[in-house]
XYZ file of C-alpha atoms in Angstrom:
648
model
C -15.281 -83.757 52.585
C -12.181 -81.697 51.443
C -8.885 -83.664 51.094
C -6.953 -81.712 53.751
C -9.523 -82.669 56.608
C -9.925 -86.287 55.259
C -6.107 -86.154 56.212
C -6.645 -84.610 59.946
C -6.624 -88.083 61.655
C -3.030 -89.002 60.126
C -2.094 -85.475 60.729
C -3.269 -86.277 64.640
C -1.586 -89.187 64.596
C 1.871 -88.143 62.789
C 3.782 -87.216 65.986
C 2.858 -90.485 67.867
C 4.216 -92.009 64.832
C 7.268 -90.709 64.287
C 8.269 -91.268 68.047
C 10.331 -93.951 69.626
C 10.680 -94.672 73.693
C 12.958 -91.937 75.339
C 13.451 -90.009 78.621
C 11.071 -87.788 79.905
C 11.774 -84.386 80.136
C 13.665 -83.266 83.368
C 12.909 -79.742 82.907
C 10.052 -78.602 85.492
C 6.709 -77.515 83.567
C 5.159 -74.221 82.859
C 2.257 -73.197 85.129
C -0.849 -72.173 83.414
C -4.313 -70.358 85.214
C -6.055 -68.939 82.472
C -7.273 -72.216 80.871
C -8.599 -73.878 84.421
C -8.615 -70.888 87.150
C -6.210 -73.158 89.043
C -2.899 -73.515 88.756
C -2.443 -76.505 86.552
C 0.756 -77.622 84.588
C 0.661 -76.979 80.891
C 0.766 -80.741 80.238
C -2.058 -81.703 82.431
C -4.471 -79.124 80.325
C -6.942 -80.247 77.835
C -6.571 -77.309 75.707
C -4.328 -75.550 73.270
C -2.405 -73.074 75.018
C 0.611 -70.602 73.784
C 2.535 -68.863 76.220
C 4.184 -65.628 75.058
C 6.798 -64.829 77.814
C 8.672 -61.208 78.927
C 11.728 -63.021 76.839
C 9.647 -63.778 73.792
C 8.328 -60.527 73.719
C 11.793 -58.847 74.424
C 13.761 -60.916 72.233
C 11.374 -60.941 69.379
C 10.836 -57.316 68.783
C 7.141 -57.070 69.892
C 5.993 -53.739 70.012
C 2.171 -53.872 70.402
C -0.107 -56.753 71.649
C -1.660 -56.979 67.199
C 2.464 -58.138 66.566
C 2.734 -60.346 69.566
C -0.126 -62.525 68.599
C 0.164 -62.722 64.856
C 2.361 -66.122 64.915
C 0.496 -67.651 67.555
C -1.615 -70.711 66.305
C -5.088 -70.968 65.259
C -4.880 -66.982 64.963
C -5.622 -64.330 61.974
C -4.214 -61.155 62.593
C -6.049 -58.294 60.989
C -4.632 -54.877 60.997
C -5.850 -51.576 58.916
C -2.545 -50.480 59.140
C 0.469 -49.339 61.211
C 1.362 -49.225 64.920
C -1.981 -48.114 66.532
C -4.456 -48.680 63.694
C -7.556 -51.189 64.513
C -6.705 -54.842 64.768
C -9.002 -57.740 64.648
C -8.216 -61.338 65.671
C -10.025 -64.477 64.264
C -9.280 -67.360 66.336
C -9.918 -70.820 64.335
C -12.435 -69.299 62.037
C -14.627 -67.733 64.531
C -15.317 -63.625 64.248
C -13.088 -61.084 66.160
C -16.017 -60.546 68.021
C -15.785 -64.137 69.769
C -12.529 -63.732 71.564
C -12.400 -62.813 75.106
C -9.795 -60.566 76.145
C -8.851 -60.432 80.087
C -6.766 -58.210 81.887
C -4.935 -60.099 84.810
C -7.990 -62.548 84.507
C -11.009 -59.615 84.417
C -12.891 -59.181 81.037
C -11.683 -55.598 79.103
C -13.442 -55.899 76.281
C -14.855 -52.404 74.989
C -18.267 -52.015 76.014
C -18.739 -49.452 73.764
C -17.813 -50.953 70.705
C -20.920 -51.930 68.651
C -20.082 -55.567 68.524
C -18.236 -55.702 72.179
C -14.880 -56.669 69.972
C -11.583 -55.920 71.255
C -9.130 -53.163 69.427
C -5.603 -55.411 70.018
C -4.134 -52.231 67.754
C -3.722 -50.550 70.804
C -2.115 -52.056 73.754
C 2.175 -51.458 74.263
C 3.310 -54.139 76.156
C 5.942 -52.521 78.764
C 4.228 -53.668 81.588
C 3.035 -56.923 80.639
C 5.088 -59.849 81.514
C 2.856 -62.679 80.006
C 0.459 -63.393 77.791
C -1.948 -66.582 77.851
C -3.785 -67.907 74.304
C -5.863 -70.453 75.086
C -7.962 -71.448 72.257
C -11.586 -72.997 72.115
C -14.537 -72.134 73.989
C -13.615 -70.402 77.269
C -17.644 -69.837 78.186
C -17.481 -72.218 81.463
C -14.881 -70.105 83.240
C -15.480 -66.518 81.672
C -18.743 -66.074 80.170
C -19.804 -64.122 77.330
C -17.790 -63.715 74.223
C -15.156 -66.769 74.552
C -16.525 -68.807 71.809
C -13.294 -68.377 69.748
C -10.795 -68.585 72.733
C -9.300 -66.552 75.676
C -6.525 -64.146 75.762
C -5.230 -63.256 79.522
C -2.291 -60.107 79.449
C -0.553 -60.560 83.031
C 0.855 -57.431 84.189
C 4.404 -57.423 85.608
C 5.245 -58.295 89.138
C 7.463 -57.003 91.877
C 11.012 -59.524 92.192
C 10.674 -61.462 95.684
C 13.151 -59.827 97.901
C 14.509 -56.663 96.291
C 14.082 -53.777 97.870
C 14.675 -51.518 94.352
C 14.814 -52.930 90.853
C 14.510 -50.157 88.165
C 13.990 -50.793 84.422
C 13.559 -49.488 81.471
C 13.777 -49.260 77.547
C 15.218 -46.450 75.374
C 14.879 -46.931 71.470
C 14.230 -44.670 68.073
C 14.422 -45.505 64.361
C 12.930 -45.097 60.766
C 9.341 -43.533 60.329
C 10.025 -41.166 63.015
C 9.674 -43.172 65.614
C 11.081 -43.449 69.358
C 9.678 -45.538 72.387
C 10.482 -45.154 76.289
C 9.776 -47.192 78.889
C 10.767 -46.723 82.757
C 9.666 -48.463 85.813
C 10.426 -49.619 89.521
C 9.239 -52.398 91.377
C 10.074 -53.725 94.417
C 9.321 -55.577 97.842
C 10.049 -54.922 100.970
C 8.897 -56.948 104.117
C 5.446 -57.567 103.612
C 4.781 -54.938 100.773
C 5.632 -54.837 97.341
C 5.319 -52.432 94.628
C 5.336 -51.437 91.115
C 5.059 -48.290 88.483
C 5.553 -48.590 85.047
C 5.262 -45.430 82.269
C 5.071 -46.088 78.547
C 5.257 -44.048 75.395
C 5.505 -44.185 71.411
C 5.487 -41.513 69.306
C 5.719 -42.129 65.263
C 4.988 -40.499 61.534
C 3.738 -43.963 60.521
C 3.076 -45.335 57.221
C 0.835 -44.763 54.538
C -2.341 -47.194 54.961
C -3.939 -47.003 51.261
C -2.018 -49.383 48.931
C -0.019 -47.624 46.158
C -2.386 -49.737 43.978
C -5.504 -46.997 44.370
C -5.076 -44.103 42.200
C -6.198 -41.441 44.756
C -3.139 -42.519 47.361
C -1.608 -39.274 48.335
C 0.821 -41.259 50.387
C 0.265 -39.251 53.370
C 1.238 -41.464 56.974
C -0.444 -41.937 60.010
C 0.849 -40.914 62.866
C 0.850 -42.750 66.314
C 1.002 -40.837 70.021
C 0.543 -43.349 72.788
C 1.045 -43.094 76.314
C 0.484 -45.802 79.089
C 0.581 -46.258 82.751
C 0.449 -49.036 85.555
C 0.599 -49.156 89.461
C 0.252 -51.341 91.765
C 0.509 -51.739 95.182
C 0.174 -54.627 97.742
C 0.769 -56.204 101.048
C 1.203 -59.717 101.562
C 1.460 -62.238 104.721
C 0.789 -65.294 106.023
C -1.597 -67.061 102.979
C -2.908 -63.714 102.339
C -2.298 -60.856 100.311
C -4.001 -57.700 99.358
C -3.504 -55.297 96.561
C -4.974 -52.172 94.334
C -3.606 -51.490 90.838
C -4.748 -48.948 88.530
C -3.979 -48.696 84.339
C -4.161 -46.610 82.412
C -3.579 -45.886 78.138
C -4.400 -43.558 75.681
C -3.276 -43.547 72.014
C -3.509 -40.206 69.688
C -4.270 -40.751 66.039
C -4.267 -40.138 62.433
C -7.263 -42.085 60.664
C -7.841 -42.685 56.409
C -11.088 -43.049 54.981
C -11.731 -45.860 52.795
C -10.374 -46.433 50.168
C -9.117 -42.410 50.057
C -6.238 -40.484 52.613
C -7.980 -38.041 54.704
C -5.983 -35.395 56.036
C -7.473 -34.358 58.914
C -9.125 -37.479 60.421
C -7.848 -37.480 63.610
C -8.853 -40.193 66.759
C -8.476 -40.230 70.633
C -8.827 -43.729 72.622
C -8.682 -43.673 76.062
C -8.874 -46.727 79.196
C -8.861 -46.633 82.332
C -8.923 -49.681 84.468
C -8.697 -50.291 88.180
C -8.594 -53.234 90.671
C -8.683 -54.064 94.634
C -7.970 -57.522 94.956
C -7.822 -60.006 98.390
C -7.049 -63.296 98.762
C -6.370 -65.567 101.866
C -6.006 -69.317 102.336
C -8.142 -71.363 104.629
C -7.633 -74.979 106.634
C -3.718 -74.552 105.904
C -3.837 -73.405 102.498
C -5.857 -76.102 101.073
C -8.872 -73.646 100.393
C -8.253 -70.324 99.149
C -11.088 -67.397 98.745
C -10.977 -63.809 97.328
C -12.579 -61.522 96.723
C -12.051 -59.135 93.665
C -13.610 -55.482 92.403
C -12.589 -54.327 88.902
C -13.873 -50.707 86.660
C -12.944 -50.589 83.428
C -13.653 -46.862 81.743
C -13.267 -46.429 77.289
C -13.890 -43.584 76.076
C -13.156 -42.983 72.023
C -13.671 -40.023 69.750
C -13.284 -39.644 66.250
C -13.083 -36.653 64.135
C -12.989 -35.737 61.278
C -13.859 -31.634 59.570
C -14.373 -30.788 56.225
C -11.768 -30.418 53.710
C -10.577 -30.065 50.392
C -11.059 -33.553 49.658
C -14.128 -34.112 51.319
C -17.074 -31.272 52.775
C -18.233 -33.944 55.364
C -17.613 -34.716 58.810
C -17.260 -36.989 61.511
C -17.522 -36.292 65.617
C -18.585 -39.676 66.906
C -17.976 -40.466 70.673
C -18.135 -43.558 72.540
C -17.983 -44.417 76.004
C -18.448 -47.233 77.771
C -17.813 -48.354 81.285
C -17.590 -52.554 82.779
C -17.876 -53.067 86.456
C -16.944 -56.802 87.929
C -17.489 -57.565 91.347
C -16.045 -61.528 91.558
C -15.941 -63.749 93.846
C -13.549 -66.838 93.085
C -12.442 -69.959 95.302
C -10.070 -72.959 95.090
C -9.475 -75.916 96.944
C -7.238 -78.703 97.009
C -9.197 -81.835 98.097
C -5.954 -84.347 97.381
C -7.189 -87.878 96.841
C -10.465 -88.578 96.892
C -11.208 -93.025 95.611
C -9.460 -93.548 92.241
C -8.636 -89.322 91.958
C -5.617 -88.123 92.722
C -4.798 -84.324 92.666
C -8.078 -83.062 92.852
C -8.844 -79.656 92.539
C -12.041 -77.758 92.834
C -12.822 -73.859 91.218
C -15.977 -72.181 91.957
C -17.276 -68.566 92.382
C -19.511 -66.171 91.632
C -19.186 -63.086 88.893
C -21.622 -59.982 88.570
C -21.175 -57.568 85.626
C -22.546 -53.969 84.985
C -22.629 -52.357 81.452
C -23.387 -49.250 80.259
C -23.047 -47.723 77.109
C -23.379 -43.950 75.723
C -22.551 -43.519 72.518
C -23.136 -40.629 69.126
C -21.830 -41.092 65.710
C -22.321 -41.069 61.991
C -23.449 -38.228 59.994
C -26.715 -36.173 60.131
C -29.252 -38.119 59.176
C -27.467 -40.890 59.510
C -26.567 -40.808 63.565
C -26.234 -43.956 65.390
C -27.033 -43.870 69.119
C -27.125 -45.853 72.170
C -27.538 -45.271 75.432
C -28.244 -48.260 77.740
C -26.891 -50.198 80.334
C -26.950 -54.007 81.401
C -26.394 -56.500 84.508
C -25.794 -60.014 84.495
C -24.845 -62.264 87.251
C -23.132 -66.085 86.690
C -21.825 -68.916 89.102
C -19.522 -71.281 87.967
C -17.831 -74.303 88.863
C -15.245 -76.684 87.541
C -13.012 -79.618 88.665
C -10.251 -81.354 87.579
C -8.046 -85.079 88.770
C -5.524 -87.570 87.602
C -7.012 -90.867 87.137
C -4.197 -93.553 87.384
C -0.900 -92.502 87.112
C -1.277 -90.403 83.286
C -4.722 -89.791 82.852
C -5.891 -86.587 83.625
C -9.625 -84.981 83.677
C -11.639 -81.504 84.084
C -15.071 -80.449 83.619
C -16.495 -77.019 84.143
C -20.018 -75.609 84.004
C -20.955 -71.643 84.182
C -24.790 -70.884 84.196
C -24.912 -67.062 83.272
C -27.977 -64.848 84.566
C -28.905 -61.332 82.470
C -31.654 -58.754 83.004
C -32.383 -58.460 79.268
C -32.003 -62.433 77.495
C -32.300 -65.716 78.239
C -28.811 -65.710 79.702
C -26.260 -69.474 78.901
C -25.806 -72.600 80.543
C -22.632 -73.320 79.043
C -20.280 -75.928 79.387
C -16.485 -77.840 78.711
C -15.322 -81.520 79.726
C -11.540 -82.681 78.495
C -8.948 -85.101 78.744
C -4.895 -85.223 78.492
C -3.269 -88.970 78.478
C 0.054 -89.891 79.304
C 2.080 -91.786 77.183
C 5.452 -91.714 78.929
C 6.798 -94.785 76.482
C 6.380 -92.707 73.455
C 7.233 -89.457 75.362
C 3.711 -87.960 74.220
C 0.404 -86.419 75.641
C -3.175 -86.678 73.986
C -5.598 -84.504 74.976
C -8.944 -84.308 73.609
C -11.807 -81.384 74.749
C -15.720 -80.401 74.002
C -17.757 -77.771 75.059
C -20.210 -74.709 74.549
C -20.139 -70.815 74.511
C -21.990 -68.210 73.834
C -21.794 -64.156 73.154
C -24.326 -62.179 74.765
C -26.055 -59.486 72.114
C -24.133 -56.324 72.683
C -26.021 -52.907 74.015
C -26.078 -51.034 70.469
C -27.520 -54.542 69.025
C -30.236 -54.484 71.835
C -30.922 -50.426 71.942
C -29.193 -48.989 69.419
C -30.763 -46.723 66.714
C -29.455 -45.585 63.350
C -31.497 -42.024 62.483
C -35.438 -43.254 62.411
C -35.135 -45.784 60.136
C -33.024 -48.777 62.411
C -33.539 -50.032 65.689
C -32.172 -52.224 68.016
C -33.820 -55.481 68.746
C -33.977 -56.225 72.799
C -35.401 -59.584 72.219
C -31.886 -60.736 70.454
C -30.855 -64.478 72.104
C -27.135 -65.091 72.663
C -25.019 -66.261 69.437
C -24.214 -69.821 70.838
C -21.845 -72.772 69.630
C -20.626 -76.162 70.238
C -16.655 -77.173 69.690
C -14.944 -80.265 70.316
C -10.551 -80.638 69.326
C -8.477 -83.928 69.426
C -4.864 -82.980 69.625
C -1.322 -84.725 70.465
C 2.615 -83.818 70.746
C 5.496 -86.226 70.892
C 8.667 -85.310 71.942
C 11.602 -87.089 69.549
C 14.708 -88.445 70.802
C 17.328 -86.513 68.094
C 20.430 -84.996 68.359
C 21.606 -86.369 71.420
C 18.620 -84.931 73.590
C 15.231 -86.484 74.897
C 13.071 -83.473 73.104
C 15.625 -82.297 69.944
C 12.381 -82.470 68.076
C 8.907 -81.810 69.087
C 5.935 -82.554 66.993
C 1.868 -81.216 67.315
C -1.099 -81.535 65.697
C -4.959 -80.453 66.842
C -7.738 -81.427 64.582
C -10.787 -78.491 65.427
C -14.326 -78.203 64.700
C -16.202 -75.264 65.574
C -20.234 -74.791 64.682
C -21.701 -71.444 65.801
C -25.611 -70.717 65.605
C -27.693 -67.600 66.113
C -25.206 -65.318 64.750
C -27.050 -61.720 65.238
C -27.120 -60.142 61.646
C -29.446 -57.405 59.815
C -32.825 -58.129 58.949
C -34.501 -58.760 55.420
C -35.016 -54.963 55.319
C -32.257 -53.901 57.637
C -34.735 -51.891 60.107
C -33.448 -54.331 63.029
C -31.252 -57.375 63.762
C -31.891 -60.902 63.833
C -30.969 -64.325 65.187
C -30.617 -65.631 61.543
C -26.584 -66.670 60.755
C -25.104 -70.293 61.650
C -21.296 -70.474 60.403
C -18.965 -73.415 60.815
C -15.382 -73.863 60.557
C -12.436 -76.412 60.831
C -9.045 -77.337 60.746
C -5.768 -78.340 61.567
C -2.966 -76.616 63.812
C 0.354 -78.687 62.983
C 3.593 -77.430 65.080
C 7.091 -78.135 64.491
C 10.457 -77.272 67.403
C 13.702 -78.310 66.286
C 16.757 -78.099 68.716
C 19.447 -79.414 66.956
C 22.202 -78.069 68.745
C 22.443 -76.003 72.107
C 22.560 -72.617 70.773
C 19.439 -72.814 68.258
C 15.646 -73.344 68.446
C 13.675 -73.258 65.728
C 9.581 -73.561 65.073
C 7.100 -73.846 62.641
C 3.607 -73.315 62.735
C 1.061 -74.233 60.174
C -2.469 -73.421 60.693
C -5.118 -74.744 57.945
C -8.958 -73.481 57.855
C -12.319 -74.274 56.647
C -14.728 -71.339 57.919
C -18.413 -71.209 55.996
C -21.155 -68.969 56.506
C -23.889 -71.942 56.293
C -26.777 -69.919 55.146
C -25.362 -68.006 52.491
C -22.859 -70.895 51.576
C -19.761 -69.092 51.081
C -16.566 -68.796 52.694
C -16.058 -66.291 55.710
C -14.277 -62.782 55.208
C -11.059 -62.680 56.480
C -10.511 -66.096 57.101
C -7.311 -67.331 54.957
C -7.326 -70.971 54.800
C -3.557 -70.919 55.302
C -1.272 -69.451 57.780
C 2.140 -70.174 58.160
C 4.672 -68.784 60.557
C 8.449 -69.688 61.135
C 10.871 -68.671 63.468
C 14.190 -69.085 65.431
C 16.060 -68.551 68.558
C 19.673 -68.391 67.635
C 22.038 -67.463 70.794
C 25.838 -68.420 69.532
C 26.938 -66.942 72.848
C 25.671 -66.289 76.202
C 25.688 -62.648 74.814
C 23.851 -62.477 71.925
C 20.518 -63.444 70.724
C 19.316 -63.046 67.143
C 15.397 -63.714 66.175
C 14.663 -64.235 63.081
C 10.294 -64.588 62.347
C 8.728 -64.737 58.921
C 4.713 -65.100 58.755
C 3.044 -66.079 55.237
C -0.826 -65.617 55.058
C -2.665 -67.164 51.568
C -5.358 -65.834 49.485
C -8.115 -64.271 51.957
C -11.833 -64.009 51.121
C -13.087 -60.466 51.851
C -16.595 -58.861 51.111
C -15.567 -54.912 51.343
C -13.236 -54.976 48.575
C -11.645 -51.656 46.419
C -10.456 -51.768 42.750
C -7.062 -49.578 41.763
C -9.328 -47.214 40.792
C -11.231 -47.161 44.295
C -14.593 -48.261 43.200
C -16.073 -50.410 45.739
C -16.453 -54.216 44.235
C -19.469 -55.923 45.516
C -19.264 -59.718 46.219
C -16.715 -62.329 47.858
C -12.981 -61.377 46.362
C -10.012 -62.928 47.323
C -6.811 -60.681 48.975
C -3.695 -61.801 47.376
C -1.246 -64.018 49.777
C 1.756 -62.215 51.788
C 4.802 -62.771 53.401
C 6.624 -60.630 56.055
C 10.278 -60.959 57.707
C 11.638 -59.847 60.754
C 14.189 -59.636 62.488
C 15.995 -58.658 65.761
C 18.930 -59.087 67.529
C 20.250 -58.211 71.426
C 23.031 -58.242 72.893
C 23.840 -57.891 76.379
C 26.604 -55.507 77.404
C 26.461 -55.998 80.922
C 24.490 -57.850 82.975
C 21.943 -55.243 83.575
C 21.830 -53.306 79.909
C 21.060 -55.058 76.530
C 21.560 -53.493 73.136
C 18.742 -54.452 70.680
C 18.059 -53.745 66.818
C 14.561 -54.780 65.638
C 13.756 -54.695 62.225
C 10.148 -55.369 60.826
C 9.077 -55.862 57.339
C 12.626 -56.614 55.780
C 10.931 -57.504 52.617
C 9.157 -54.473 52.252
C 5.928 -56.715 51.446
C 2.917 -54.642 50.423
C 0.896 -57.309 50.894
C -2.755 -56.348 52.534
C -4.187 -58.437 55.367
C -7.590 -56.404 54.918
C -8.457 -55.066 51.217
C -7.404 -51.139 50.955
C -4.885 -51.144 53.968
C -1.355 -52.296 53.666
C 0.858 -53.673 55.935
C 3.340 -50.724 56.995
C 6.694 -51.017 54.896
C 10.288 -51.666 56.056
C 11.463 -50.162 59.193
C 14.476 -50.153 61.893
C 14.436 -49.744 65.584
C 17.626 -49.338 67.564
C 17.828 -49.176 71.485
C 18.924 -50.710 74.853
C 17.088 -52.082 77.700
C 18.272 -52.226 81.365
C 17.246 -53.755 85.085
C 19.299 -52.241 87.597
């Protein structure tokens, strides 16, 4: 066994170590959902969960959903590119296809996309006022394609009690680029309200690395546009409400490993909601009801030119529809229990899928559609005064495979003395086979395979976090660590002579999340995150693409007055394995190659002017690193952003 993960149990054990008895913390605890479907304080969770609030995302800089995530734990951050260009996340090893991506808590994963993977390239974040990671199998609660972990964006809210609140955000910088943001929200009486509009417009950055000898150094430009409304009415223990979203980014694409001047791309969503919810016996049972649509459509082209005579005009659209039924219910004590809670519901999904692309001879199709239907259940109590317990089980229904029985059981202990929690978790997911890999075709050479089984895996994670008595406070120090182990079978993959797709991959991977939050004085808070991997394909023995054993990130919250704020964040990634690799000179290199380590710095400041307008300056890339997080795109070079943001 490697030396790092011979070390994971005095890694798990380091923070309980270091601490001595002290105070526990006065400060009230976050509220999490995602990770339970109840409302359940962060401590009392047998998970790792990170939190990315309005503030975080305001006061560090984060433009797009692909920058908001790269620091978080347990999380790889692929992106071909600049502001709008695909990104791919790899939670603890698993593929970018195994992460689950929920809109206020209903799947939006792209049904389109071959492999049902999310694009997180693409999503502004003006009307998104939290974001929820929760990492390890999320199959129990949300079905298909949480093997890796969960990721819940929660739209913004109306303020309680305000009849009118406007806000917005003005700001333009290097690389062309300017960004507006404007909304109102509001309640009044029983109704409330809210309407957000979004845009970005930029040259962008050259993608090909100066390294390849056919980089014309021509940028990629970025249009994006995005809406939100919502509209409710709430009384009583019940509340009703419609929202509707919408986004749609404009553009430029490169060709691997060569510029392409005229490879142009359109990605559109639409996504809707009616949601109703009303409590029962006093509250203590609460039922709703809940209808979603989501509608991408993408198209890619690309016409002859002086650098190439072929062409691309691939479309893809896809359309989810969730009808869910969800219920919770307080039972209170019940023998030894206290604090019981009880989720349960019902979820039925519709598919379809129509999609054309690749080159004559060469043209992928698919055109199919798919239902399934899944009840769940889960439960969760305090045992004694600090131990706490939850167990959830999801049995998931399909028309066209054997459907999942999947499954998660955890455990969070108290330790009050040493100010510390441990929290230890298991379970299963799965990831259904996608349309194209059931009834897609590739000319007359490749087809689907309906008989595909669901790529399934098993995960357990010990973790704990001590809070140290230093500097003159209870928590001027707090220390993590989570030991992981994730083993993933029936991973769907080509065929021996690639005329169909098989059942035939089993990968593994494991490691160690350490954290790190210094407070040493009032004004300054300052983390560290260290994420170590170990992800194998098991049949081919050799390390998974993309997977960097080591990820570092680092950052501050430094706020000398009540006026200003300065955020400083620096993210190193090590040597990454990748199998589509390009020499300088552009030739294609076969085999596992390593991408060289990088480092990145930014940095942004605000400072409020008034009470209701902030001045902000966000600069990204301060190193200028040209480091490449996949081989033959580069991480966009140094830029500047200056603006204000107001609530009125």
């Amino acid at each position: 066994m490697n030396s790092t993960f011979r070390a994971a149990p005095l890694a798990l054990a380091l923070p309980l170590l270091l601490s001595t008895t002290a105070l526990a913390q006065p400060t009230l605890p976050e509220t999490i959902v995602t990770a339970t479907r109840i409302p359940t304080e962060a401590e009392r969770v047998p998970a790792a969960i990170t939190v990315l609030t309005r503030a975080d995302i305001e006061e560090r800089g984060y433009q797009s959903l692909a920058e908001a995530l790269a620091t978080v734990p347990g999380m790889n951050m692929v992106q071909g590119g600049g502001l709008g260009q695909q990104a791919s996340v790899f939670i603890r090893g698993t593929a970018s296809r195994h992460v689950l991506v929920l809109l206020d808590g209903v799947p939006v994963n792209d049904a389109s996309e071959p492999n049902g993977a999310f694009n997180f390239g693409n999503e502004l974040l003006a009307d998104i006022e939290r974001i929820e990671v929760v990492r390890g199998p999320g199959s129990s609660l949300y079905g298909s394609g949480a093997i890796g972990g969960v990721i819940n964006l929660v739209t913004r809210r109306a303020p309680a009690g305000v009849p009118v609140q406007v806000f917005g955000d003005l700001a333009g910088g290097s690389q062309g680029t300017a960004r507006g943001a404007l909304g109102a929200a509001g309640s009044l009486g029983g109704w409330n309200y809210l309407v957000v509009g979004q845009g970005l417009t930029t040259q962008g950055s050259d993608a090909t690395p100066r390294r390849i000898t056919g980089d014309t150094k021509e940028t990629e430009s970025l249009r994006a546009g995005a809406g939100t409304a919502r509209f409710g009415w709430a009384g009583g223990t019940t509340s009703i409400e419609g929202m509707l979203r919408w986004r749609e980014n404009r553009l430029e694409l490169d060709n691997v490993p060569n510029d392409d001047p005229n490879y142009d791309g359109n990605d559109r969503r639409w996504f809707g909601q009616l949601r109703a919810e009303t409590g029962l016996f006093d509250g203590a049972w609460t039922t709703g009801l809940r209808a979603a649509v989501t509608e991408d459509r993408r198209r890619y082209l690309n016409l002859p030119d002086g650098r190439s005579s072929g062409s691309t005009d691939d479309l893809y659209r896809g359309t989810r529809q969730t009808l869910d039924w969800g219920n919770r219910v307080r039972l209170g004590d019940a023998g030894p229990f206290s604090a019981v809670g009880l989720a349960f519901g019902m979820t039925h999904e519709h598919e379809s899928v129509e999609a054309n692309s690749g080159s004559p001879g060469f043209r992928t199709t698919t055109d199919a559609s798919a239902s399934t239907t899944a009840v769940h259940a889960g439960i969760q109590g305090r045992l004694g005064p600090r131990l706490d317990l939850s167990a959830g089980l999801r049995q998931d229904v399909a028309d066209d495979y054997d459907g999942f029985l999947s499954w998660r059981a955890g455990a969070v202990l108290a330790l009050p003395e040493v100010s510390s929690r441990v929290r230890a978790s298991a379970g299963t997911a799965f990831k259904a086979p996608s349309l194209y890999q059931r009834f897609g075709r590739i000319g007359s050479f490749f087809q689907g395979n309906p008989n595909l089984e669901a790529e399934d895996s098993f995960a357990w994670e010990v973790g704990a976090e001590t809070d140290l008595p230093l500097f003159g406070r209870s928590d001027g120090v707090t220390a993590s660590a989570t030991y992981f182990n994730t083993r993933t079978n029936n991973l769907i993959n080509f065929n021996r002579s690639f005329s169909s797709l098989e059942n035939i991959e089993e990968a593994s991977s494991q490691g160690v999340e350490l954290g790190l939050v210094v407070r040493p004085v009032r004004w300054l808070d300052a983390r560290l995150g260290w994420t170590i991997t170990e992800a194998r394909d098991e049949v081919a023995d050799a390390p998974l693409a993309r997977r960097p054993r080591n990820v570092i990130s680092a950052g501050a919250r430094i706020a000398p007055t009540d006026r200003l704020v300065i955020s400083p964040e620096v993210l190193f990634t090590g040597p990454s394995p990748d199998t589509a690799s390009y020499a300088d000179s552009g030739a294609f290199v076969s085999g596992v190659n390593y991408n060289k380590s990088g480092t990145v710095l930014n940095l942004t400041a605000s400072y409020r002017v008034t009470s209701a307008i902030t001045a902000y300056a966000e600069g990204r890339n301060l190193g200028n690193s040209r480091w490449e997080p996949a081989n033959g795109f580069v991480t966009p070079g140094r830029s500047l952003l200056v603006g204000t943001r107001f609530v009125f």
